[in-house]
Structures are given as structure tokens and as C-alpha cells.
Coordinates of C-alpha atoms in Angstrom, one line a residue:
Chain A
M1 CA -16.3 14.3 36.5
A2 CA -19.4 15.7 36.9
G3 CA -22.5 13.3 37.3
G4 CA -20.0 10.4 35.8
T5 CA -19.9 11.9 32.4
V6 CA -16.9 12.5 30.0
S7 CA -17.3 15.8 28.6
L8 CA -16.2 17.1 25.3
P9 CA -13.1 19.2 26.6
Q10 CA -11.9 15.6 28.3
L11 CA -12.4 13.9 24.9
V12 CA -10.2 16.7 23.1
D13 CA -7.6 16.2 26.3
W14 CA -7.5 12.4 25.3
L15 CA -6.8 13.1 21.7
S16 CA -3.9 15.5 23.3
R17 CA -2.4 13.2 25.4
F18 CA -2.4 10.5 22.6
S19 CA -0.6 12.9 20.6
G20 CA 2.0 13.7 23.1
L21 CA 2.5 10.2 23.6
V22 CA 3.0 9.0 20.0
T23 CA 5.1 12.2 19.5
E24 CA 7.2 11.4 22.4
N25 CA 7.6 7.9 21.6
R26 CA 7.8 8.2 17.9
T27 CA 11.3 6.6 17.8
Y28 CA 10.6 4.1 20.1
L29 CA 7.5 3.2 17.5
T30 CA 9.7 3.4 14.7
E31 CA 12.3 1.0 15.9
L32 CA 9.3 -1.4 16.7
D33 CA 8.1 -1.3 13.1
S34 CA 11.7 -1.2 11.5
A35 CA 12.3 -4.8 13.3
I36 CA 9.4 -6.2 11.3
G37 CA 7.7 -3.6 9.1
D38 CA 8.8 -0.4 7.0
A39 CA 10.0 1.5 9.5
D40 CA 7.6 4.3 9.7
H41 CA 5.0 3.9 12.2
G42 CA 6.4 6.6 14.9
A43 CA 6.7 9.4 12.2
N44 CA 3.4 8.6 10.5
M45 CA 1.4 8.4 13.8
A46 CA 3.3 11.7 15.3
R47 CA 2.6 13.5 11.9
G48 CA -1.2 12.3 11.7
M49 CA -1.8 13.3 15.7
T50 CA 0.1 16.5 15.2
A51 CA -2.3 17.4 12.3
V52 CA -5.2 16.5 14.1
M53 CA -4.4 18.8 17.1
E54 CA -3.8 21.7 14.6
K55 CA -6.9 20.9 13.0
I56 CA -9.0 20.6 16.3
G57 CA -7.1 24.0 17.3
A58 CA -8.1 25.8 14.7
T59 CA -11.9 24.8 14.2
P60 CA -13.3 24.0 17.5
V61 CA -16.3 21.6 17.5
A62 CA -19.7 21.5 19.2
A63 CA -20.7 17.9 19.4
V64 CA -19.0 14.8 19.9
D65 CA -19.7 13.2 16.4
E66 CA -18.3 16.2 14.4
L67 CA -15.0 16.4 16.7
F68 CA -14.4 12.7 15.7
K69 CA -15.4 12.8 12.1
S70 CA -12.7 15.7 11.6
V71 CA -10.1 13.4 13.9
G72 CA -10.9 10.8 11.9
M73 CA -10.6 12.2 8.4
T74 CA -7.6 14.0 9.4
L75 CA -5.7 10.7 10.3
V76 CA -7.2 9.2 6.9
T77 CA -5.9 11.9 4.6
S78 CA -2.5 12.6 6.7
V79 CA -0.8 9.2 7.8
G80 CA -1.0 7.0 4.8
G81 CA -0.4 3.3 4.9
A82 CA -2.3 1.1 6.9
S83 CA -2.3 3.0 10.1
G84 CA -4.1 5.9 8.5
P85 CA -7.5 4.0 7.4
L86 CA -7.3 1.9 10.5
Y87 CA -7.1 4.9 13.2
G88 CA -9.2 6.8 11.1
T89 CA -11.8 4.4 10.8
F90 CA -11.6 3.9 14.6
F91 CA -12.4 7.6 15.2
L92 CA -15.0 8.2 12.5
R93 CA -17.0 4.7 13.8
F94 CA -16.4 6.2 17.3
G95 CA -18.2 9.8 16.2
T96 CA -20.8 8.2 14.5
T97 CA -22.1 6.1 17.5
A98 CA -21.6 8.6 19.9
G99 CA -23.8 10.9 17.9
A100 CA -24.6 14.6 18.4
V101 CA -24.1 14.9 22.1
T102 CA -21.7 17.0 24.1
E103 CA -20.9 14.4 27.0
L104 CA -20.9 10.7 27.2
D105 CA -21.5 8.3 30.4
G106 CA -19.6 5.4 30.8
A107 CA -21.8 3.0 28.7
A108 CA -22.0 5.4 25.8
L109 CA -18.3 5.8 25.7
G110 CA -18.0 2.0 25.9
A111 CA -20.2 1.7 23.0
A112 CA -18.5 4.3 20.7
L113 CA -15.2 2.6 21.6
R114 CA -16.5 -0.7 20.5
A115 CA -18.0 0.5 17.4
G116 CA -14.5 1.9 16.9
L117 CA -13.0 -1.7 17.3
D118 CA -15.8 -3.0 15.2
G119 CA -14.6 -0.6 12.3
V120 CA -11.0 -1.6 12.9
V121 CA -12.0 -5.1 12.4
A122 CA -14.0 -4.3 9.3
R123 CA -11.6 -2.5 7.6
G124 CA -8.4 -4.7 8.8
K125 CA -9.9 -8.1 8.8
A126 CA -7.8 -9.0 11.5
E127 CA -8.5 -11.4 14.2
V128 CA -7.0 -11.3 17.7
G129 CA -3.8 -13.2 17.8
D130 CA -2.8 -12.0 14.3
K131 CA -0.1 -9.6 15.7
T132 CA -2.1 -6.0 15.2
M133 CA -3.3 -3.5 17.1
L134 CA -6.3 -5.5 17.7
D135 CA -4.3 -7.3 20.3
A136 CA -4.3 -4.1 22.6
M137 CA -7.9 -3.2 21.5
A138 CA -10.0 -6.1 21.7
P139 CA -8.7 -7.0 25.3
A140 CA -9.0 -3.1 26.4
L141 CA -12.6 -3.2 25.4
D142 CA -13.7 -6.1 27.3
A143 CA -11.6 -4.7 30.1
F144 CA -13.9 -1.6 29.8
D145 CA -17.1 -3.2 29.5
A146 CA -16.6 -5.9 32.3
E147 CA -16.1 -2.6 34.5
V148 CA -19.2 -0.7 33.5
A149 CA -21.2 -3.9 33.4
S150 CA -20.2 -4.2 37.5
G151 CA -21.3 -0.8 38.0
A152 CA -17.8 1.2 37.7
D153 CA -17.7 4.6 36.1
A154 CA -15.9 5.8 32.9
T155 CA -12.9 6.5 35.0
A156 CA -12.4 3.1 36.5
A157 CA -13.2 1.4 33.2
S158 CA -10.8 3.4 31.2
S159 CA -8.0 2.7 33.8
A160 CA -8.8 -1.1 33.5
A161 CA -8.7 -0.7 29.9
S162 CA -5.4 0.9 29.8
S163 CA -4.1 -2.1 31.8
A164 CA -5.6 -4.7 29.8
A165 CA -4.3 -2.8 26.4
A166 CA -0.6 -2.9 27.6
M167 CA -0.9 -6.4 28.7
G168 CA -2.4 -7.3 25.1
R169 CA 0.6 -5.3 23.6
D170 CA 3.2 -7.1 25.7
A171 CA 1.4 -10.5 24.5
T172 CA 2.0 -9.8 20.9
E173 CA 6.0 -10.0 21.6
P174 CA 6.0 -14.4 21.0
L175 CA 3.1 -14.2 18.3
V176 CA 3.8 -14.7 14.2
A177 CA 2.2 -12.0 12.4
R178 CA -0.5 -12.8 10.2
K179 CA -1.9 -9.5 8.6
G180 CA 0.2 -6.5 7.3
R181 CA 3.7 -6.3 6.0
A182 CA 5.0 -8.1 9.1
S183 CA 3.2 -11.3 7.8
Y184 CA 5.8 -11.9 4.8
L185 CA 8.4 -12.5 7.6
G186 CA 6.6 -15.5 8.8
E187 CA 8.3 -17.0 11.9
R188 CA 10.7 -14.5 11.6
S189 CA 8.1 -11.8 12.9
A190 CA 8.1 -13.5 16.5
G191 CA 10.3 -11.8 19.1
H192 CA 9.1 -8.4 18.3
L193 CA 6.2 -6.3 20.0
D194 CA 4.0 -5.3 17.1
P195 CA 4.1 -1.3 16.6
G196 CA 0.5 -1.3 16.1
A197 CA -0.2 -2.8 19.5
A198 CA 1.9 -0.7 21.0
S199 CA 0.4 2.8 19.6
T200 CA -2.8 1.6 20.9
A201 CA -1.7 0.9 23.7
Y202 CA -0.7 4.7 24.3
L203 CA -4.4 5.4 23.0
F204 CA -5.8 3.7 26.2
E205 CA -3.4 5.0 28.3
A206 CA -4.1 8.7 27.2
L207 CA -7.8 8.1 27.7
S208 CA -7.1 6.8 31.1
E209 CA -5.0 10.1 32.2
A210 CA -7.7 12.1 30.4
L211 CA -10.5 10.9 32.5
A212 CA -8.3 10.3 35.7
Chain B
M1 CA 38.4 29.0 3.6
S2 CA 37.0 27.2 6.5
A3 CA 33.6 28.8 6.4
S4 CA 33.2 28.4 2.7
V5 CA 33.8 24.6 3.1
K6 CA 31.3 24.3 5.9
E7 CA 29.2 25.7 3.8
L8 CA 29.9 23.3 0.6
E9 CA 29.5 20.3 2.9
E10 CA 25.9 21.4 3.9
E11 CA 25.2 21.7 0.2
V12 CA 26.4 18.1 -0.4
P13 CA 23.5 15.5 -0.5
S14 CA 23.5 12.9 2.0
V15 CA 22.3 10.3 -0.7
K16 CA 24.0 10.0 -4.3
K17 CA 20.9 10.2 -6.2
L18 CA 19.5 12.9 -8.9
I19 CA 17.5 14.8 -6.2
N20 CA 17.3 17.9 -4.5
D21 CA 15.8 17.6 -1.2
P22 CA 14.8 14.0 -0.4
A23 CA 11.5 15.2 1.0
N24 CA 10.4 16.6 -2.5
V25 CA 11.2 13.7 -4.7
L26 CA 7.6 12.7 -5.6
A27 CA 6.5 16.7 -6.0
D28 CA 9.7 17.5 -8.0
S29 CA 9.6 14.5 -10.5
L30 CA 5.8 15.1 -10.9
V31 CA 6.8 18.6 -12.3
G32 CA 9.2 16.7 -15.0
V33 CA 6.1 14.7 -16.0
A34 CA 4.0 17.6 -16.5
A35 CA 7.1 19.2 -18.7
A36 CA 7.8 15.9 -20.5
H37 CA 4.2 15.1 -21.5
P38 CA 1.9 17.9 -22.3
E39 CA -0.5 15.5 -23.4
L40 CA -1.0 14.6 -19.7
R41 CA -2.7 16.6 -17.1
V42 CA -0.8 16.6 -13.5
D43 CA -3.0 17.5 -10.6
H44 CA 0.3 18.6 -8.2
T45 CA -1.9 19.1 -5.1
N46 CA -3.4 15.6 -5.1
R47 CA -0.6 14.0 -7.0
I48 CA -2.7 12.8 -9.8
I49 CA -2.0 12.2 -13.6
Y50 CA -4.8 12.4 -15.8
R51 CA -5.0 12.1 -19.7
G52 CA -5.2 15.3 -21.2
E53 CA -9.1 14.7 -22.2
P54 CA -11.6 14.3 -19.9
T55 CA -13.2 11.1 -19.9
K56 CA -15.8 10.4 -22.8
A57 CA -19.0 10.3 -21.4
G58 CA -20.2 6.6 -21.0
K59 CA -16.6 5.3 -21.1
V60 CA -15.6 3.3 -18.0
A61 CA -12.9 4.9 -16.1
V62 CA -9.9 2.9 -15.1
I63 CA -7.8 4.1 -12.5
S64 CA -4.7 2.8 -10.4
G65 CA -2.3 3.9 -8.0
G66 CA 0.1 3.2 -5.4
G67 CA 3.3 3.9 -3.8
S68 CA 5.8 5.8 -5.8
G69 CA 9.2 4.3 -7.0
H70 CA 7.8 2.0 -9.3
E71 CA 7.8 4.2 -12.4
P72 CA 6.5 3.7 -15.2
L73 CA 4.1 2.2 -13.3
H74 CA 1.2 3.7 -12.7
G75 CA 1.8 7.4 -14.3
G76 CA 3.7 6.1 -17.2
F77 CA 0.4 4.1 -18.2
V78 CA -2.1 6.9 -18.4
G79 CA -3.1 7.7 -21.8
L80 CA -5.5 6.2 -24.9
G81 CA -6.0 2.4 -24.2
M82 CA -4.8 2.1 -21.0
L83 CA -5.3 4.2 -17.6
D84 CA -7.4 7.0 -17.3
A85 CA -5.7 8.4 -14.3
A86 CA -2.8 7.2 -11.8
I87 CA -2.4 8.3 -8.2
S88 CA 1.1 8.6 -6.5
G89 CA 1.5 8.0 -2.9
E90 CA 5.3 9.2 -1.5
V91 CA 7.9 6.6 -2.1
F92 CA 6.8 3.0 -1.3
T93 CA 3.8 4.4 0.5
S94 CA -0.1 4.3 -0.4
P95 CA -1.9 7.4 -1.4
T96 CA -4.4 8.4 1.2
P97 CA -8.5 7.9 0.3
D98 CA -8.8 11.5 -0.3
Q99 CA -6.3 11.6 -3.3
V100 CA -8.0 8.3 -4.6
Q101 CA -11.6 9.7 -4.0
E102 CA -10.4 12.7 -6.1
A103 CA -9.2 11.1 -9.0
T104 CA -12.5 8.5 -9.1
K105 CA -14.8 11.7 -9.0
V106 CA -12.8 13.4 -11.6
A107 CA -11.7 10.5 -14.2
D108 CA -15.8 9.2 -14.0
G109 CA -17.4 9.5 -17.3
G110 CA -20.6 8.3 -15.9
A111 CA -20.1 4.6 -16.5
G112 CA -18.3 4.3 -13.3
V113 CA -14.6 3.6 -12.6
L114 CA -12.7 0.5 -12.1
H115 CA -9.8 0.7 -9.0
I116 CA -6.8 -1.6 -10.1
V117 CA -4.9 -2.2 -6.6
K118 CA -2.1 -4.3 -6.0
N119 CA -2.7 -6.4 -3.0
Y120 CA -0.6 -4.6 0.0
T121 CA -2.3 -3.7 3.2
G122 CA -2.1 -0.3 2.8
D123 CA -3.1 0.2 -0.9
V124 CA -6.0 -2.2 -0.2
M125 CA -7.3 -0.3 2.8
N126 CA -7.1 3.2 1.1
F127 CA -8.7 2.4 -2.0
E128 CA -11.3 0.7 -0.2
M129 CA -12.1 3.9 1.9
A130 CA -11.8 6.1 -1.2
A131 CA -14.3 3.6 -3.1
E132 CA -16.8 4.2 -0.1
L133 CA -16.3 7.8 0.3
A134 CA -16.7 8.1 -3.9
D135 CA -20.2 6.4 -3.6
A136 CA -21.4 7.9 -0.3
E137 CA -20.6 11.5 -1.5
A138 CA -20.6 11.9 -5.5
G139 CA -22.6 8.4 -6.2
V140 CA -20.1 7.2 -8.7
K141 CA -20.2 3.7 -9.1
V142 CA -16.8 1.9 -8.3
E143 CA -15.4 -1.8 -8.7
T144 CA -12.0 -2.9 -7.5
V145 CA -10.0 -5.7 -8.7
V146 CA -7.2 -6.4 -6.4
T147 CA -4.1 -8.2 -7.9
N148 CA -2.2 -10.9 -6.3
D149 CA 0.1 -12.8 -8.6
D150 CA 3.5 -13.1 -6.6
V151 CA 4.0 -16.9 -6.4
A152 CA 7.0 -16.0 -4.0
V153 CA 4.5 -15.6 -1.1
E154 CA 4.0 -19.4 -0.1
D155 CA 2.0 -19.3 2.8
S156 CA -0.8 -17.0 1.7
T157 CA -3.4 -18.1 4.1
W158 CA -1.6 -16.8 7.1
T159 CA -0.1 -13.6 5.6
A160 CA -1.5 -10.7 4.0
G161 CA -1.9 -12.6 0.8
R162 CA 0.0 -12.8 -2.3
R163 CA 1.5 -9.5 -3.2
G164 CA 0.3 -7.9 -6.5
V165 CA 3.3 -7.4 -8.9
G166 CA 3.9 -7.7 -12.7
I167 CA 0.6 -8.6 -13.7
T168 CA -0.9 -5.5 -12.9
V169 CA 1.2 -4.1 -15.9
L170 CA -0.6 -6.6 -18.3
L171 CA -4.1 -6.0 -16.5
E172 CA -3.9 -2.4 -17.0
K173 CA -3.1 -2.5 -20.9
I174 CA -5.8 -5.5 -21.3
A175 CA -8.5 -3.6 -19.0
G176 CA -7.9 -0.3 -20.4
A177 CA -8.4 -1.4 -24.0
A178 CA -11.5 -3.1 -23.1
A179 CA -12.7 -0.1 -21.7
E180 CA -11.9 1.8 -24.8
E181 CA -14.0 -0.6 -26.7
G182 CA -17.0 0.7 -24.6
R183 CA -17.9 -2.2 -22.4
D184 CA -19.6 -1.9 -19.2
L185 CA -18.1 -1.7 -15.8
A186 CA -19.1 -5.1 -15.0
S187 CA -17.7 -6.6 -17.7
V188 CA -14.3 -4.9 -17.6
A189 CA -14.1 -5.6 -13.8
D190 CA -14.9 -9.7 -14.6
L191 CA -12.4 -9.5 -17.6
A192 CA -9.8 -7.7 -15.2
R193 CA -10.0 -10.3 -12.6
R194 CA -9.8 -13.2 -15.1
V195 CA -6.3 -11.8 -16.1
N196 CA -5.3 -11.5 -12.7
A197 CA -6.3 -15.2 -11.9
S198 CA -4.4 -16.1 -15.2
G199 CA -1.3 -14.6 -14.5
R200 CA 1.9 -15.6 -12.2
S201 CA 4.9 -13.7 -11.4
M202 CA 8.2 -14.2 -9.5
G203 CA 11.2 -11.4 -8.8
M204 CA 14.7 -11.4 -7.7
A205 CA 16.9 -9.1 -6.6
L206 CA 20.9 -8.5 -7.0
T207 CA 21.2 -5.6 -4.8
S208 CA 18.9 -4.0 -2.4
C209 CA 17.4 -0.4 -3.1
T210 CA 17.6 3.0 -1.4
V211 CA 14.7 5.1 -0.4
P212 CA 15.5 8.4 -1.0
A213 CA 14.2 9.7 2.7
A214 CA 15.8 6.7 4.5
G215 CA 19.1 7.6 2.6
K216 CA 20.6 3.8 3.0
P217 CA 19.8 0.5 1.5
T218 CA 16.3 -1.1 2.8
F219 CA 18.3 -4.5 3.2
D220 CA 22.1 -5.9 3.3
L221 CA 22.9 -8.2 0.6
P222 CA 26.1 -9.7 0.2
D223 CA 28.3 -9.2 -3.2
D224 CA 27.8 -12.9 -3.6
M225 CA 24.4 -13.7 -2.5
M226 CA 20.9 -12.8 -4.3
E227 CA 17.5 -12.8 -2.9
M228 CA 14.7 -14.9 -4.5
G229 CA 11.1 -14.2 -4.6
V230 CA 11.7 -10.3 -3.5
G231 CA 8.9 -8.2 -3.6
I232 CA 8.7 -4.7 -5.0
H233 CA 9.6 -2.7 -2.2
G234 CA 12.8 -4.6 -1.0
E235 CA 10.8 -6.7 1.2
P236 CA 12.3 -10.1 1.9
G237 CA 12.0 -12.9 -0.6
R238 CA 11.9 -16.7 0.0
H239 CA 15.3 -17.4 0.0
R240 CA 18.9 -15.9 0.0
V241 CA 20.9 -18.0 -2.1
P242 CA 24.5 -17.7 -3.6
L243 CA 24.5 -15.7 -6.7
A244 CA 24.3 -17.8 -9.9
Q245 CA 24.5 -17.3 -13.8
A246 CA 21.6 -16.0 -15.4
S247 CA 20.5 -19.6 -16.9
D248 CA 20.1 -21.0 -13.6
I249 CA 18.4 -17.4 -12.3
A250 CA 16.0 -17.8 -15.0
Q251 CA 15.1 -21.5 -13.8
Q252 CA 14.6 -20.4 -10.2
L253 CA 12.4 -17.9 -11.2
V254 CA 10.4 -19.6 -14.0
E255 CA 10.0 -23.0 -11.8
P256 CA 7.8 -21.6 -9.2
I257 CA 5.5 -20.3 -11.8
L258 CA 4.9 -23.3 -13.6
Q259 CA 4.6 -25.4 -10.6
D260 CA 1.7 -22.7 -9.5
F261 CA -0.3 -22.9 -12.6
D262 CA -1.1 -24.7 -15.8
F263 CA 0.2 -22.4 -18.5
T264 CA 0.2 -25.4 -21.2
G265 CA -2.4 -25.3 -24.2
A266 CA -2.9 -21.6 -24.4
P267 CA -0.8 -19.0 -25.7
A268 CA 1.1 -16.8 -23.4
I269 CA 2.1 -13.3 -22.9
V270 CA 5.2 -13.0 -21.1
M271 CA 6.9 -10.0 -19.5
L272 CA 10.6 -9.9 -18.5
N273 CA 10.7 -6.7 -16.3
G274 CA 13.7 -5.0 -14.7
M275 CA 13.8 -3.9 -11.0
G276 CA 15.1 -0.4 -12.3
G277 CA 18.8 -1.0 -11.5
S278 CA 19.6 -3.7 -14.4
P279 CA 20.6 -2.7 -17.9
L280 CA 18.7 -3.7 -21.0
I281 CA 21.6 -5.9 -22.2
E282 CA 21.1 -8.4 -19.1
L283 CA 17.3 -8.0 -19.4
Y284 CA 17.4 -9.4 -23.1
L285 CA 20.0 -12.2 -22.2
M286 CA 17.6 -13.2 -19.3
Y287 CA 14.3 -13.2 -21.5
G288 CA 16.3 -15.3 -23.9
E289 CA 16.8 -17.7 -21.0
V290 CA 13.2 -17.3 -19.6
A291 CA 11.8 -18.1 -23.2
K292 CA 14.1 -21.1 -23.7
I293 CA 12.5 -22.6 -20.5
L294 CA 9.0 -22.0 -21.4
E295 CA 9.3 -23.3 -24.8
K296 CA 10.6 -26.6 -23.7
S297 CA 7.8 -26.8 -21.0
G298 CA 5.6 -26.5 -24.0
I299 CA 4.4 -23.0 -23.6
T300 CA 4.0 -20.9 -26.7
I301 CA 5.0 -17.5 -26.2
A302 CA 2.4 -15.2 -28.3
R303 CA 3.5 -11.8 -27.0
N304 CA 6.4 -10.2 -25.0
L305 CA 7.4 -7.4 -23.1
V306 CA 11.0 -6.5 -22.1
G307 CA 12.2 -3.8 -20.2
N308 CA 11.8 -1.8 -16.9
Y309 CA 8.0 -1.6 -16.4
I310 CA 7.5 -1.9 -12.6
T311 CA 10.4 -1.1 -10.8
S312 CA 11.8 -1.2 -7.4
L313 CA 13.6 2.2 -7.4
D314 CA 17.6 1.4 -8.0
M315 CA 17.3 -2.3 -7.4
A316 CA 19.2 -4.5 -9.8
G317 CA 17.4 -7.8 -10.6
C318 CA 14.2 -8.5 -12.5
S319 CA 10.8 -10.5 -12.6
V320 CA 9.1 -12.8 -14.8
T321 CA 5.3 -12.6 -15.2
V322 CA 3.7 -15.1 -17.6
L323 CA -0.1 -14.6 -18.4
K324 CA -1.9 -17.5 -19.9
A325 CA -3.9 -15.7 -22.7
D326 CA -6.7 -16.5 -25.0
D327 CA -7.9 -14.9 -28.4
E328 CA -9.7 -12.0 -26.2
F329 CA -6.7 -11.4 -24.1
L330 CA -4.3 -11.3 -27.4
K331 CA -7.0 -8.9 -29.3
L332 CA -7.2 -6.6 -26.5
W333 CA -3.3 -6.5 -25.8
D334 CA -2.9 -5.8 -29.6
A335 CA -5.2 -2.9 -29.5
P336 CA -3.6 0.7 -29.8
V337 CA -2.0 2.2 -26.8
N338 CA -0.6 5.5 -26.3
T339 CA 1.0 6.2 -23.0
A340 CA 4.6 7.3 -21.7
G341 CA 5.6 3.6 -20.8
L342 CA 4.0 1.6 -23.5
R343 CA 3.0 2.9 -27.3
W344 CA 2.0 1.1 -30.1
G345 CA -0.8 0.7 -33.2
V346 CA -1.0 4.4 -33.0

């Protein structure tokens, strides 16, 4: 990683690895979703990220904001349900905050990720502990920011974020869902991992791998 | 012989429904809608049903949409006096923002667009994004009313809130009539919110339903049980209880509605809605039971609707919706409507 910055090809690699992870684990994600949702999260995310990779492959972009606007809009228009708007908003806000640049340093990457998280909060109106993707994303961003604040680079920060996201995902198991379709199950939603938190853990695992 | 049998086996559909390819049910069905209703215009690419004529300049456009599988909602309510456009998502899946944005731009007659959205997480988010996009890119003014009349959801603080069900039908009729009168967007939206606030619904299922692409029932329901408080996607209800007689079922549906809201002292509009798999003879029988209970509770039924209006594919069962009306609601209810699903006064 030259000069401690993250390049456009590395960001594309992040998306490609995320696409690979949700596609490989589509059955697992759908199984998680059939326990407490409507059994389509794996199929929806795999379809959406496949569309994203096709779009990126067909129309290469020159700047980070352009790339993520394309990613966000593709997800929004191809995923449907709640995951489409949530992941779509995440990437749209990520791109807007990153701006028309071709590389990001650790702090800029952190700021873009944080803007994505704020977008997810604004869109989904969930709080940490509601058993949603936020339960993986919020601790991941806190870990990322703490690393950057202590002088670490984007690679180390992403690795810490990935571990924190996985822990956040695992911590959704005993929770009772308070948002989304799972919330209608009440107490019956406890004892299952949240599928959105599981796919978000893949998002940070992919980032960590792409920057390693 | 073995080869031809094998070929035949491959042709046999995996699910016993009137469909071709399970993946094309929505697209194929919209082809049928277009064939049956030349007075409508169907955008097959974006899966939008419009009235044949563009929205009159200065008239507020009223549009709605959601997952398919609830027909005639919403496409069956496009026409004079009701909706200007309806957007279809896949079965039980919200339409995407680009579809909703397209319908919003096309239906706008310059006076703005009312989005009627049932309170389901996906629908709310996709319509919200569409409204932002339509405003940012085309300068179309959008107001949104989210329906949430389902009393079966008890703990609305700790869930995604009450679901939007039967009141959506009555609201689309009343708001559509108000828009036809030439009221402005704020006034139509305010009226729509008052309709939602004055209505309550409760549904029940005798059977599950089968999403074509899934090919098997969404949930298991033993023959001697029924699901009280079911949503319109086969999501679980309040209680699973032993099957009972219609009079008892009516009691179990009406009681939570009356406990939740005071319907006395005003005329009521009552809908006895079929979930898609129950015959009309049973729906009328149920209406008779519901009417008896309401009258005994001091509620005067001024208008009623009996039939399949907001369905859940092939689910057997029904729902009851009660709207506390006033003279304005009744006048708008009686106004002419000319749609595939509702037609009077024309």
C-alpha cells in the first residue's frame, strides 16, 4: 500500500471480494433469514453484488465518488426489500463523502465508512442492539476509528474493523429483534444470528482482505 | 418410451398453480392485465400500471405499490376516482426506488404526488428513497402516507410497528376521490392520514399460502388450527388457536378492533376481506356475523365491502377492517369510481 493510501483498484477489489463472500455464502445467509425473516437475504445480496460487479466491469470509473454512486444505485435497483435501500444508501453516502478522488488515506476511508453508517441509521432508523446489520457495522467503525486515532494505517484499521464486525454479528444471537420483519416474532427471534449483521461482517472481512 | 416420459416429467410444473415459469409470474400476469384492460396503460419494463389518460394538469396524482400477491391491490384500483398509478414488486417483495421514481415522475400532473405505502420495512425504505430521488432529480413534490392499521401487532414500540393492511383499500378510494375533486396535495395527504388514524383491521388464516418461486407453503398450519392476527405475507399472527365456528372467529376478529379504538357515535365503513382462498359464500357468511357483533356494540354500518380486495395469494381466511367515518369520508366513498377492482357511480 503505497504511501499509506487506499487506491481505486483496491476499493474495486473490496467490492469484488464482498461479492465473492455473499455469493459463496448465499445459502447460509438465506438459512439465517428463513429462521427469522423471509428467506431471501442470500439470494438478494448475491444477485445485487453480481449486478454491481457486472456494472463496474462494463463501465470503469475514474473516481471514488463515481464508483460508489454506481455501486449504490445498482444495489438499490436490483436487490429490493430492505437490504437494497440499506446497502445502497451505505455506498451512496460512502461515495459522496469520499469525493472525486482516486485514493483515500486511513482517515478519509474512516470518514467515508462513517458516512455510510450514518446513512444506514437514517434510512433504517435502527439503534445498536435492535438485531440488525448495525450491530456489526457500528462496532466495526468504532474499532476502525480507534486504530486510526492511535496512528495505525488503513490496513491495520480494517483488520480491527473486521474482527469487531464478526464479534458484533455473533452478539446478535441472543438479541430480540426490534426492527424489520423479524421484529414481529418478538421473543421467538432470539437464538438466531441476524442475517444482515452476517452480511455486514462479510463486508468488513472483504475490506480487510483487500487491504492486507 | 422412457425418453418421452422423462421429457414429460421435466415439463411438469413443480407447483400446482396456473403459471408457466415461477420466475415470470409477475411479468406474465401484467401481460394479462394489459390484455384485459385496454383502458389502462402497462409499463412492462418498470412494472407500472397507469390510467390510460395522463394525469390532468393540476390534479394531485395518487399512487401506491408494493409486493405482488395482494391483487386486486394495488393495480386493480387504478382508474377514475382512485389511483393514478400502481407499482408492482415481485411477489411479497417491495418495488425498487427506480420503479417508484418512474411512476412518480410520469404520474405527476404538476400538483404533486401522494405515495400510499403500507407499513412494511422494505416498502417504507424504497418509497422514501424514491421520493428523495424524484424531488432531487425532477423537482416533483411528494407527500407520503404510511398505513398501519393492523391491531394484531400488539407491541408496536418494540417492532417495526403495526402493519398496513385493509385500511389501505378504503384510503385509496377516499384519497383518490379527494384528488379527483381538485384538492391540493397537502389537503389530500392530511385526509389520507385521518383515514388511516380512524381505521383498524384484524386478519386470520385457515391455511398458509404458497409463493410461486418458493413452491411450498410459507408456514405449516395443522388442519385443526387457525392463525389469528396473520399479516398479508403469511407472517405469523398473535395466536395459533383451535379451529372454531364462524361466529366465534368473527368475535375473535372484531373484539381486538373495538378494544383498540372507539368506533361509537359515528357511521362506519366496514370491509370483510377475503385472503384469496376463501369462497364468497363464506365471506358473506362472515360479514353477517361481523355485522351482528358490530350492531350489538352500538356501531352503525353506513357502507360495506365484501370480497377479495387485499389478498395473500391462495391463503384461505379473511380480515375485518372498520373505519370510523364522517360525512366527508362518506361523500368521498360514494363518489364515482371506475377501476378493475371497484366500480360504482359511473
